[in-house]
């Protein structure tokens, strides 16, 4: 997404224009003739800031030896100077800094014109860049300001400071500190605003040129106003210096005056506004940089997945966290942080989801994971799961999201990314654009070399569990070749009792729907037919997909009225239907359709049953015999059992039922005919698939 440069409001334009038009701005630009010399301005700015922070009434009460805390601060400051090589820089710049400091002292003592003094400073720093100009001026002011407060703080305990203070009339000033409180506060506020503008100007200079060049519109817009910002910062330095120098040797009337405090506050307001507008433009520049970095990282990720690796570490570092400064994983078993090395050369299943991973999905995955861990030496148990939480970064991370994340993470027995912030924006983009993540969870499979062998094995996991190992597309194809439409495929792992019924050779009826009246009629009739046919038929209610309160109530009534067996948990009902949907998705991934795949025809039929408003039933015996129909049709066939009773004795119950269903209503079994004619116009109708919202 392209970054739109910040457009100035009329008020902003007026603020800059007031100092930008006419002779004054021409004067400023006329003094600017940089000779290309550069120095690290940030360390010098840090020293100036340190002076300003310590040069306030009551900041340090120094007497004799410094306290432990003060000595630590002094040592830290010394270290900072040494680390940045500032001694060498100051040797070169000390003359310029002292020259500016003298210019400020001299010009401000005589009560000269503030603009003229500001321009004289511009002339001294003419050969430096804009960021260097403002930092040098601040450093020079820090010398004068620091000297004033150093004597003020020491004069009660140090004889030399006492003598200097007397010459400067400082005791009189400090004795009237209460009267000067407003002025000192205004002075501190203006200095703080000046420092913020200076930091902002330096930050513009330090923007990475590989991501934002000088001719980038976003940067051009900002840098056009930096000379104005530098001017008003140096002009503010002159105002502050005038105030400090004006205190020395002046009478009570000057001290009691509030005009100067108002002028400082007015200047601080102006400089603060300049900083605010520069920060807006800096934000736009950072957006541009972030976008460039994001594109670069995304393209690097694409290239990384195209390369063959000796192990999976490069891929995992790119996806989860590339730095070594912290442990990026959370072990759900030990509840401790872990390094990426625990995943080295292993099959890794990346569970990608948002923070709305459903209880049902988590519960079934956890069950399958624990089953695999019960037999750790089996080949199909040789994998690790890692949860990658993908969250929307456009909205701020808050306590509610943190709690949702911690709740999910705490429920997972496998590894998870320690915090969503460790996942780079480029990785989030990759999951969406390459792996097509969009709300619904994915299970991306990486082999021990980090190669993606399946962009989503969640469907395989739902259908076959850990038997799908190593979860490759080739393994998926092989499993389907071994499959046929049978009750074990339809209801495997839903309830162990089903496999027991199959082993005992019992007739089994799975049925669903929400109409309780139909359920009562159907179960009563089916049981009567089973008795008449001399067979044992076990019946199991499997409700509807997205089971809600109505299905839960039906479960209770079916059980209390002893109509049939029920699944004890709504999660199992959800899982029955999610497995069917997963079968459909899996077949689609392998380009199977109802036209070229018999199992696909059966899957679509079952899903169409769920999409209708009425009930349905599947009747089976062992693996070889299965038939199915919509609710009213199969109820009618059971009620008319006498008409096919003899056929049931000859061919068997299920084949006879299947024949009768086809006889009473062709197509009633739910299969989708290739050609259907419109009842009104007589022309062939177009076939389409309708998805209904789970809340319907």
XYZ file of C-alpha atoms in Angstrom:
696
model
C 0.000 0.000 0.000
C 1.478 3.320 -1.031
C 2.194 5.815 1.734
C 0.374 9.107 1.295
C 2.587 12.068 2.248
C 1.256 14.169 5.114
C -0.527 17.219 3.719
C -0.341 20.304 5.859
C -3.456 21.946 7.160
C -3.992 25.653 6.649
C -2.856 26.257 10.254
C 0.351 24.313 9.707
C 1.127 26.131 6.470
C 0.526 29.466 8.214
C 2.858 28.522 11.046
C 5.732 27.774 8.696
C 4.834 30.497 6.191
C 4.995 33.175 8.871
C 8.740 32.610 9.058
C 9.205 31.175 5.620
C 8.189 34.062 3.403
C 10.153 37.188 2.592
C 13.651 38.292 3.364
C 14.162 36.351 6.601
C 14.055 32.903 4.992
C 16.296 34.129 2.200
C 18.751 35.304 4.853
C 18.771 31.876 6.498
C 19.297 30.026 3.212
C 22.018 32.528 2.243
C 24.097 31.512 5.272
C 23.862 27.814 4.370
C 26.965 26.646 2.492
C 27.883 23.188 3.807
C 31.384 21.983 2.925
C 30.544 18.287 3.268
C 32.193 17.649 6.632
C 30.196 15.351 8.867
C 30.381 14.369 12.517
C 28.270 12.185 14.792
C 25.813 14.701 16.212
C 23.903 12.360 18.488
C 26.601 11.935 21.208
C 26.981 15.711 21.401
C 23.209 16.085 21.672
C 23.199 13.536 24.516
C 25.787 15.591 26.445
C 23.771 18.786 25.960
C 20.617 16.999 27.110
C 22.460 15.704 30.170
C 23.478 19.279 31.059
C 19.895 20.529 30.717
C 18.486 17.693 32.817
C 20.920 18.381 35.682
C 20.749 22.185 35.419
C 17.515 22.745 37.269
C 16.805 24.138 40.731
C 17.017 21.344 43.307
C 18.175 18.634 40.864
C 21.523 18.073 42.619
C 22.363 19.147 46.130
C 26.093 18.642 45.784
C 28.202 18.908 48.889
C 31.678 17.367 49.091
C 31.931 13.906 47.564
C 29.186 12.758 45.141
C 26.711 10.159 46.393
C 26.775 6.617 45.046
C 23.865 7.319 42.681
C 25.481 10.540 41.463
C 28.825 8.809 40.899
C 27.046 6.090 38.885
C 25.459 8.774 36.713
C 28.827 10.453 36.217
C 30.463 7.137 35.273
C 27.648 6.346 32.820
C 28.095 9.751 31.215
C 31.864 9.220 30.947
C 31.292 5.764 29.393
C 28.853 7.230 26.893
C 31.450 9.836 25.862
C 34.190 7.230 25.498
C 31.988 4.721 23.618
C 30.987 7.271 21.018
C 34.538 8.608 20.546
C 33.251 12.036 21.531
C 36.611 13.186 22.892
C 38.023 13.289 19.361
C 34.894 15.014 18.039
C 35.004 17.655 20.785
C 38.643 18.414 20.052
C 37.564 19.430 16.547
C 34.327 21.175 17.538
C 35.308 22.853 20.834
C 36.425 26.055 19.104
C 33.106 26.388 17.248
C 31.091 25.586 20.378
C 32.976 28.173 22.451
C 32.692 30.750 19.670
C 28.892 30.304 19.629
C 28.773 30.412 23.450
C 30.733 33.693 23.449
C 28.479 35.102 20.713
C 25.409 34.242 22.791
C 26.895 35.769 25.994
C 28.032 38.912 24.248
C 24.966 39.614 22.121
C 22.408 38.664 24.762
C 24.116 40.774 27.446
C 23.638 43.933 25.449
C 19.931 43.344 24.901
C 20.433 43.182 21.144
C 17.941 42.158 18.478
C 17.097 38.445 18.850
C 16.851 37.857 15.090
C 20.236 39.522 14.494
C 21.826 37.339 17.201
C 20.233 34.252 15.677
C 21.610 35.158 12.243
C 25.102 35.706 13.664
C 24.990 32.131 15.008
C 23.848 30.910 11.581
C 26.910 32.608 10.101
C 29.229 30.790 12.519
C 27.730 27.372 11.594
C 27.282 28.094 7.885
C 29.531 25.230 6.751
C 27.593 22.560 8.697
C 24.471 20.566 7.813
C 21.129 21.593 9.318
C 21.190 18.925 12.032
C 24.766 19.875 12.995
C 23.839 23.574 13.174
C 21.104 23.035 15.740
C 23.176 20.578 17.838
C 26.210 22.873 17.934
C 23.999 25.797 19.022
C 22.409 23.678 21.764
C 25.842 22.489 22.943
C 27.054 26.107 23.136
C 23.981 27.147 25.110
C 24.469 24.111 27.378
C 27.924 25.504 28.287
C 26.472 28.853 29.396
C 23.390 27.373 31.027
C 25.401 24.661 32.786
C 27.924 27.162 34.167
C 25.110 29.316 35.597
C 23.511 26.373 37.436
C 26.776 24.784 38.457
C 27.745 27.919 40.403
C 24.178 28.180 41.747
C 24.265 24.633 43.062
C 27.761 24.818 44.559
C 27.946 28.328 46.035
C 26.820 27.302 49.535
C 29.510 24.601 49.911
C 32.350 25.588 47.588
C 34.398 28.779 48.309
C 35.308 29.295 44.654
C 31.691 28.965 43.603
C 30.718 31.317 46.430
C 33.094 34.018 45.150
C 31.868 33.686 41.558
C 28.244 33.713 42.716
C 28.799 36.924 44.629
C 30.274 38.596 41.556
C 27.253 37.460 39.521
C 24.773 38.498 42.246
C 23.438 34.904 42.266
C 22.640 34.733 45.997
C 20.068 37.516 45.562
C 18.485 35.649 42.680
C 18.356 32.322 44.487
C 16.965 33.911 47.642
C 14.035 35.048 45.513
C 13.583 31.593 43.904
C 9.829 31.543 44.658
C 9.302 34.729 42.658
C 11.282 33.196 39.779
C 9.498 29.820 39.845
C 7.162 30.636 36.928
C 10.046 31.909 34.835
C 12.245 28.889 35.553
C 9.364 26.551 34.672
C 8.822 28.400 31.387
C 12.552 28.177 30.718
C 12.594 24.416 31.363
C 9.553 23.885 29.110
C 11.158 25.808 26.238
C 14.460 23.933 26.600
C 12.535 20.630 26.578
C 10.696 21.683 23.389
C 13.980 22.746 21.758
C 15.540 19.376 22.546
C 12.566 17.508 21.077
C 12.808 19.464 17.806
C 16.575 18.861 17.667
C 16.100 15.107 18.209
C 13.505 15.052 15.453
C 15.820 16.867 13.001
C 18.661 14.432 13.830
C 16.257 11.524 13.339
C 15.425 12.741 9.825
C 19.151 12.772 9.051
C 19.552 9.199 10.299
C 16.739 7.696 8.192
C 18.161 4.696 6.268
C 18.929 5.855 2.728
C 18.498 2.341 1.289
C 14.791 2.580 2.097
C 14.110 6.308 1.697
C 16.229 8.471 -0.603
C 16.558 12.262 -0.369
C 14.298 12.742 -3.381
C 11.465 10.619 -1.932
C 8.332 12.856 -1.793
C 7.729 12.008 1.865
C 11.240 13.121 2.858
C 11.281 16.135 0.535
C 8.108 17.458 2.161
C 9.659 17.193 5.614
C 13.146 18.507 4.847
C 11.683 21.598 3.191
C 10.629 22.743 6.680
C 13.771 21.777 8.604
C 15.532 25.167 8.029
C 12.539 26.885 9.638
C 12.630 24.453 12.557
C 16.376 25.078 13.006
C 15.833 28.844 12.926
C 13.163 28.810 15.652
C 15.191 26.439 17.816
C 18.253 28.730 17.693
C 15.989 31.753 18.153
C 14.636 30.010 21.281
C 18.221 29.432 22.495
C 18.803 33.189 22.212
C 15.596 33.843 24.188
C 16.641 31.447 26.954
C 20.152 32.872 27.146
C 18.755 36.408 27.329
C 16.619 35.381 30.296
C 19.511 33.775 32.186
C 21.926 36.672 31.528
C 19.190 39.170 32.311
C 18.888 37.768 35.833
C 22.490 38.638 36.687
C 22.853 42.020 38.336
C 19.247 42.996 37.722
C 16.966 44.433 40.371
C 13.870 43.142 42.119
C 11.621 44.772 39.523
C 13.069 42.663 36.752
C 12.823 39.545 38.870
C 9.174 40.216 39.738
C 8.186 40.787 36.099
C 5.955 38.104 34.516
C 6.279 39.386 30.932
C 9.425 37.372 30.303
C 7.759 34.114 31.487
C 4.861 34.756 29.119
C 7.271 35.341 26.208
C 9.104 32.072 26.966
C 5.801 30.180 27.170
C 4.678 31.672 23.862
C 7.954 30.602 22.247
C 7.639 27.103 23.755
C 4.144 26.793 22.278
C 5.468 27.689 18.828
C 8.430 25.277 19.027
C 6.163 22.496 20.339
C 3.861 22.978 17.342
C 6.838 22.802 14.978
C 7.903 19.546 16.660
C 4.380 18.131 16.367
C 4.208 18.791 12.635
C 7.716 17.438 12.009
C 6.801 14.274 13.933
C 3.751 13.767 11.728
C 5.974 13.889 8.669
C 8.540 11.640 10.341
C 5.765 9.092 10.952
C 4.905 9.180 7.242
C 8.587 8.606 6.419
C 8.724 5.629 8.782
C 5.608 4.185 7.159
C 7.375 4.432 3.810
C 10.484 2.753 5.273
C 8.437 0.008 6.935
C 6.678 -0.700 3.651
C 10.006 -0.972 1.817
C 11.456 -3.213 4.530
C 8.284 -5.287 4.519
C 8.507 -5.820 0.741
C 12.196 -6.688 1.028
C 11.586 -9.184 3.858
C 8.625 -10.739 2.012
C 10.641 -11.243 -1.173
C 13.527 -12.688 0.857
C 11.078 -15.156 2.428
C 9.816 -16.234 -0.993
C 13.408 -16.801 -2.185
C 14.258 -18.700 1.004
C 11.478 -21.247 0.403
C 12.745 -21.804 -3.144
C 16.192 -22.913 -1.909
C 17.122 -26.437 -0.747
C 18.463 -26.418 2.825
C 20.435 -28.950 4.865
C 18.056 -28.515 7.800
C 14.992 -26.461 8.777
C 16.682 -23.813 10.945
C 16.933 -21.004 8.356
C 13.271 -21.413 7.498
C 12.154 -21.520 11.126
C 14.216 -18.464 12.041
C 12.726 -16.552 9.128
C 9.180 -17.581 10.088
C 9.332 -17.252 13.861
C 12.255 -15.132 15.063
C 15.638 -14.470 13.503
C 17.546 -12.983 16.452
C 19.334 -14.790 19.287
C 18.465 -12.311 22.036
C 15.561 -14.346 23.404
C 13.981 -17.807 23.369
C 11.130 -17.547 20.830
C 9.177 -20.700 21.710
C 6.958 -21.661 24.621
C 6.881 -25.365 25.511
C 3.291 -26.293 26.345
C 4.456 -29.386 28.207
C 7.054 -27.862 30.549
C 5.512 -24.346 30.471
C 8.976 -22.911 29.862
C 10.558 -20.968 27.025
C 12.587 -22.877 24.455
C 14.946 -22.213 21.551
C 14.278 -23.116 17.927
C 16.954 -25.820 18.217
C 14.354 -28.200 19.704
C 12.829 -28.354 16.198
C 16.070 -28.950 14.283
C 15.735 -31.609 11.528
C 12.227 -32.577 12.671
C 8.932 -32.705 10.834
C 7.218 -29.525 11.992
C 3.493 -28.838 11.753
C 2.795 -25.109 11.892
C -0.663 -24.532 13.347
C -1.573 -21.088 11.994
C -4.628 -19.368 13.431
C -5.865 -16.126 14.941
C -6.918 -15.814 18.587
C -10.378 -17.231 17.820
C -9.334 -20.870 17.491
C -12.462 -22.758 18.523
C -12.716 -24.985 21.560
C -13.749 -27.894 19.315
C -10.729 -27.578 17.019
C -8.343 -27.268 19.936
C -9.944 -30.161 21.812
C -9.735 -32.602 18.884
C -6.185 -31.581 17.966
C -5.132 -32.031 21.586
C -6.698 -35.500 21.683
C -4.854 -36.555 18.504
C -1.585 -35.062 19.742
C -1.803 -36.937 23.065
C -2.601 -40.194 21.239
C 0.540 -39.751 19.128
C 2.641 -38.987 22.232
C 1.469 -42.195 23.942
C 3.540 -44.107 21.377
C 6.585 -41.845 20.889
C 8.636 -44.486 19.067
C 6.082 -45.057 16.295
C 6.962 -43.555 12.938
C 3.683 -41.611 12.787
C 4.520 -39.905 16.116
C 7.732 -38.298 14.837
C 6.562 -34.713 14.490
C 6.305 -31.491 16.482
C 3.474 -28.953 16.421
C 4.111 -25.203 16.710
C 1.274 -22.695 17.080
C 1.854 -19.481 15.113
C -0.730 -16.915 16.267
C -1.435 -14.462 13.435
C -3.072 -11.305 14.781
C -4.285 -8.112 13.159
C -1.568 -5.487 13.696
C -3.795 -2.628 12.513
C -5.455 -2.539 15.937
C -3.421 -2.066 19.124
C -2.513 -5.019 21.322
C -4.466 -4.726 24.571
C -5.090 -6.613 27.784
C -8.107 -8.427 26.318
C -6.033 -9.796 23.425
C -3.210 -10.719 25.803
C -5.615 -12.709 27.983
C -7.137 -14.471 24.952
C -3.640 -15.353 23.734
C -2.497 -16.629 27.147
C -5.698 -18.676 27.554
C -5.148 -20.450 24.218
C -1.425 -20.874 24.767
C -2.025 -22.354 28.212
C -4.357 -25.010 26.749
C -1.858 -26.252 24.156
C 0.439 -29.189 25.022
C 2.698 -28.487 22.014
C 5.089 -25.621 21.241
C 3.852 -22.125 20.464
C 5.477 -18.850 19.477
C 6.176 -17.089 22.787
C 4.332 -13.918 21.699
C 2.572 -12.854 18.452
C 4.857 -9.800 18.187
C 7.771 -12.122 17.341
C 6.120 -12.920 13.999
C 7.162 -10.383 11.373
C 4.603 -8.595 9.185
C 6.253 -10.118 6.096
C 5.575 -13.598 7.539
C 1.927 -12.695 8.163
C 1.679 -11.533 4.548
C 3.295 -14.796 3.386
C 0.806 -16.902 5.339
C -2.065 -15.030 3.705
C -0.829 -14.683 0.138
C 1.115 -17.946 -0.317
C -0.540 -20.301 2.162
C -3.958 -18.587 1.835
C -4.601 -18.186 5.546
C -7.907 -16.382 6.086
C -9.446 -16.868 9.520
C -9.713 -20.675 9.196
C -6.799 -22.498 10.856
C -4.067 -24.044 8.715
C -1.650 -26.872 9.471
C 1.376 -26.213 7.248
C 3.814 -29.132 7.142
C 7.574 -28.586 6.921
C 9.850 -31.571 6.380
C 13.197 -31.864 8.274
C 14.831 -29.622 5.644
C 12.186 -26.906 6.035
C 10.463 -27.646 2.728
C 6.690 -27.192 2.612
C 5.327 -30.659 1.844
C 1.698 -29.754 2.489
C 0.240 -26.217 2.654
C -2.627 -27.474 4.823
C -2.673 -30.913 6.412
C -5.507 -30.057 8.801
C -7.971 -31.947 6.600
C -5.683 -35.006 6.644
C -5.381 -34.742 10.417
C -9.166 -34.622 10.842
C -9.728 -37.588 8.516
C -6.886 -39.968 9.478
C -5.184 -38.467 12.542
C -1.511 -39.342 12.992
C -1.849 -42.162 10.456
C -1.500 -39.417 7.848
C 2.189 -38.971 8.804
C 4.352 -37.537 7.240
C 1.331 -35.450 6.124
C 2.546 -34.933 2.554
C 0.269 -34.524 -0.449
C 1.654 -37.815 -1.789
C 0.671 -39.557 1.448
C -2.816 -38.027 1.150
C -3.164 -39.378 -2.392
C -2.003 -42.825 -1.253
C -4.484 -42.907 1.649
C -7.378 -42.065 -0.681
C -6.349 -44.879 -3.047
C -6.674 -47.308 -0.151
C -10.116 -45.958 0.844
C -13.635 -46.895 -0.176
C -16.961 -45.478 0.973
C -17.554 -47.408 4.169
C -18.759 -46.757 7.684
C -15.196 -46.768 9.085
C -14.334 -43.805 6.830
C -17.568 -41.978 7.619
C -17.475 -42.389 11.392
C -13.900 -43.369 12.326
C -12.715 -42.016 15.715
C -16.132 -40.481 16.437
C -17.053 -43.106 19.043
C -15.171 -46.375 19.770
C -18.506 -48.187 20.172
C -19.108 -47.920 16.391
C -16.014 -50.024 15.645
C -17.247 -52.527 18.232
C -20.651 -52.767 16.489
C -18.946 -53.271 13.132
C -16.780 -56.061 14.584
C -19.897 -57.753 15.964
C -21.565 -57.628 12.536
C -24.461 -55.509 13.763
C -26.637 -53.311 11.582
C -25.892 -49.668 12.268
C -28.008 -46.611 11.599
C -26.555 -43.111 11.806
C -29.172 -40.387 11.597
C -29.393 -36.617 12.040
C -31.505 -33.484 11.819
C -33.197 -31.196 14.334
C -36.921 -32.111 14.001
C -37.693 -33.964 17.216
C -41.085 -35.222 15.988
C -39.427 -36.877 12.986
C -36.697 -38.289 15.246
C -39.306 -39.952 17.490
C -41.268 -41.384 14.533
C -38.168 -42.583 12.718
C -36.403 -44.248 15.662
C -39.601 -45.981 16.854
C -40.408 -47.231 13.330
C -36.806 -48.319 12.631
C -36.644 -50.341 15.842
C -39.981 -52.007 15.017
C -38.702 -52.886 11.511
C -35.469 -54.323 12.981
C -37.518 -56.573 15.274
C -39.756 -57.639 12.388
C -36.701 -58.390 10.232
C -35.055 -60.327 13.037
C -31.950 -58.172 13.081
C -30.066 -56.167 15.717
C -29.823 -52.517 14.722
C -27.845 -49.992 16.744
C -28.864 -46.380 16.163
C -26.751 -43.269 16.779
C -27.888 -39.631 16.598
C -25.250 -37.313 15.056
C -27.250 -34.046 14.951
C -26.183 -31.272 12.584
C -22.985 -29.411 11.796
C -22.313 -26.396 14.037
C -24.355 -27.988 16.822
C -26.186 -25.433 18.880
C -28.681 -25.430 21.727
C -31.389 -27.279 19.760
C -29.088 -30.236 19.043
C -27.991 -30.287 22.686
C -31.649 -30.440 23.812
C -32.366 -33.161 21.230
C -29.420 -35.161 22.600
C -30.893 -34.960 26.093
C -34.393 -35.978 24.912
C -33.149 -38.846 22.718
C -31.207 -40.178 25.686
C -33.943 -39.666 28.302
C -36.585 -41.265 26.047
C -34.210 -44.148 25.155
C -34.775 -43.529 21.442
C -31.178 -44.359 20.452
C -27.533 -43.844 21.332
C -26.134 -40.313 21.279
C -22.647 -38.828 21.094
C -21.859 -37.745 24.663
C -20.162 -34.480 23.688
C -21.260 -31.807 21.186
C -17.605 -31.584 20.156
C -17.916 -35.110 18.709
C -20.983 -34.054 16.699
C -18.995 -31.069 15.410
C -16.109 -33.415 14.562
C -18.341 -35.818 12.615
C -19.337 -33.022 10.261
C -15.940 -31.331 10.132
C -14.415 -34.627 8.991
C -16.924 -34.762 6.152
C -16.093 -31.193 5.138
C -12.394 -32.066 5.368
C -12.959 -35.021 3.038
C -14.558 -32.636 0.555
C -11.645 -30.153 0.831
C -9.095 -32.952 0.536
C -10.742 -34.330 -2.605
C -10.968 -30.851 -4.122
C -7.229 -30.335 -3.475
C -6.624 -33.444 -5.548
C -8.970 -32.279 -8.334
C -11.681 -34.827 -7.591
C -15.329 -34.050 -8.423
C -18.697 -35.787 -8.171
C -18.309 -36.609 -11.854
C -15.015 -38.502 -11.548
C -14.923 -39.802 -7.960
C -17.415 -42.147 -6.287
C -16.382 -41.206 -2.731
C -16.768 -37.526 -3.597
C -20.374 -38.246 -4.683
C -21.104 -39.788 -1.279
C -19.426 -36.919 0.601
C -21.451 -34.296 -1.280
C -24.630 -36.283 -0.610
C -23.961 -36.348 3.121
C -23.232 -32.613 3.161
C -26.452 -31.961 1.245
C -28.344 -33.887 3.934
C -26.943 -31.523 6.547
C -27.880 -28.507 4.438
C -31.545 -29.527 4.206
C -34.194 -28.759 6.806
C -35.323 -32.360 7.304
C -33.750 -35.421 8.853
C -31.762 -38.183 7.123
C -30.330 -41.619 7.823
C -27.505 -43.951 6.775
C -27.996 -47.693 7.290
C -25.016 -50.041 7.148
C -23.793 -53.502 7.969
C -20.050 -54.020 8.325
C -18.099 -52.283 5.552
C -19.606 -53.685 2.409
C -23.253 -52.638 2.697
C -24.459 -49.010 3.007
C -27.501 -47.062 1.942
C -28.887 -43.646 2.791
C -31.824 -41.337 2.209
C -33.531 -38.150 3.327
C -35.786 -38.288 6.336
C -39.298 -38.622 4.886
C -38.162 -41.062 2.213
C -36.424 -43.515 4.554
C -39.265 -43.217 7.087
C -41.756 -44.081 4.314
C -39.676 -47.106 3.273
C -39.576 -48.396 6.864
C -43.311 -47.874 7.266
C -43.808 -49.930 4.089
C -41.497 -52.709 5.233
C -44.050 -55.399 4.460
C -43.663 -54.606 0.746
C -39.930 -55.474 0.702
C -39.763 -57.876 3.631
C -39.348 -60.957 1.422
C -36.655 -59.204 -0.617
C -34.815 -58.462 2.620
C -34.805 -62.174 3.473
C -33.469 -63.053 -0.003
C -30.863 -60.313 -0.641
C -30.168 -59.050 2.856
C -31.643 -56.116 4.759
C -29.421 -53.289 3.453
C -29.445 -54.290 -0.273
C -33.229 -54.731 -0.140
C -33.690 -51.349 1.535
C -31.439 -49.758 -1.084
C -33.460 -51.313 -3.928
C -36.745 -50.161 -2.406
C -35.458 -46.627 -1.903
C -34.538 -46.436 -5.596
C -37.910 -47.895 -6.540
C -40.110 -45.488 -4.581
C -38.253 -42.302 -5.546
C -35.354 -42.283 -8.012
C -32.600 -39.948 -6.832
C -33.974 -39.913 -3.290
C -30.730 -41.257 -1.898
C -29.282 -37.790 -2.164
C -26.834 -38.348 -5.021
C -26.589 -35.464 -7.455
C -27.810 -36.354 -10.993
C -25.752 -35.080 -13.915
C -28.765 -33.482 -15.626
C -31.853 -31.949 -14.034
C -34.642 -30.307 -16.049
C -36.489 -27.233 -14.788
C -40.110 -28.082 -13.942
C -41.340 -24.722 -15.316
C -39.433 -24.095 -18.554
C -38.175 -27.600 -19.340
C -34.571 -26.478 -19.914
C -31.519 -28.057 -18.144
C -30.723 -26.312 -14.868
C -27.266 -25.108 -13.851
C -25.674 -26.897 -10.913
C -24.081 -24.849 -8.123
C -22.933 -25.243 -4.519
C -24.455 -23.070 -1.832
C -22.624 -22.249 1.419
C -24.851 -21.277 4.295
C -23.734 -19.342 7.343
C -23.413 -21.461 10.468
C -25.757 -19.045 12.271
C -28.622 -19.673 9.823
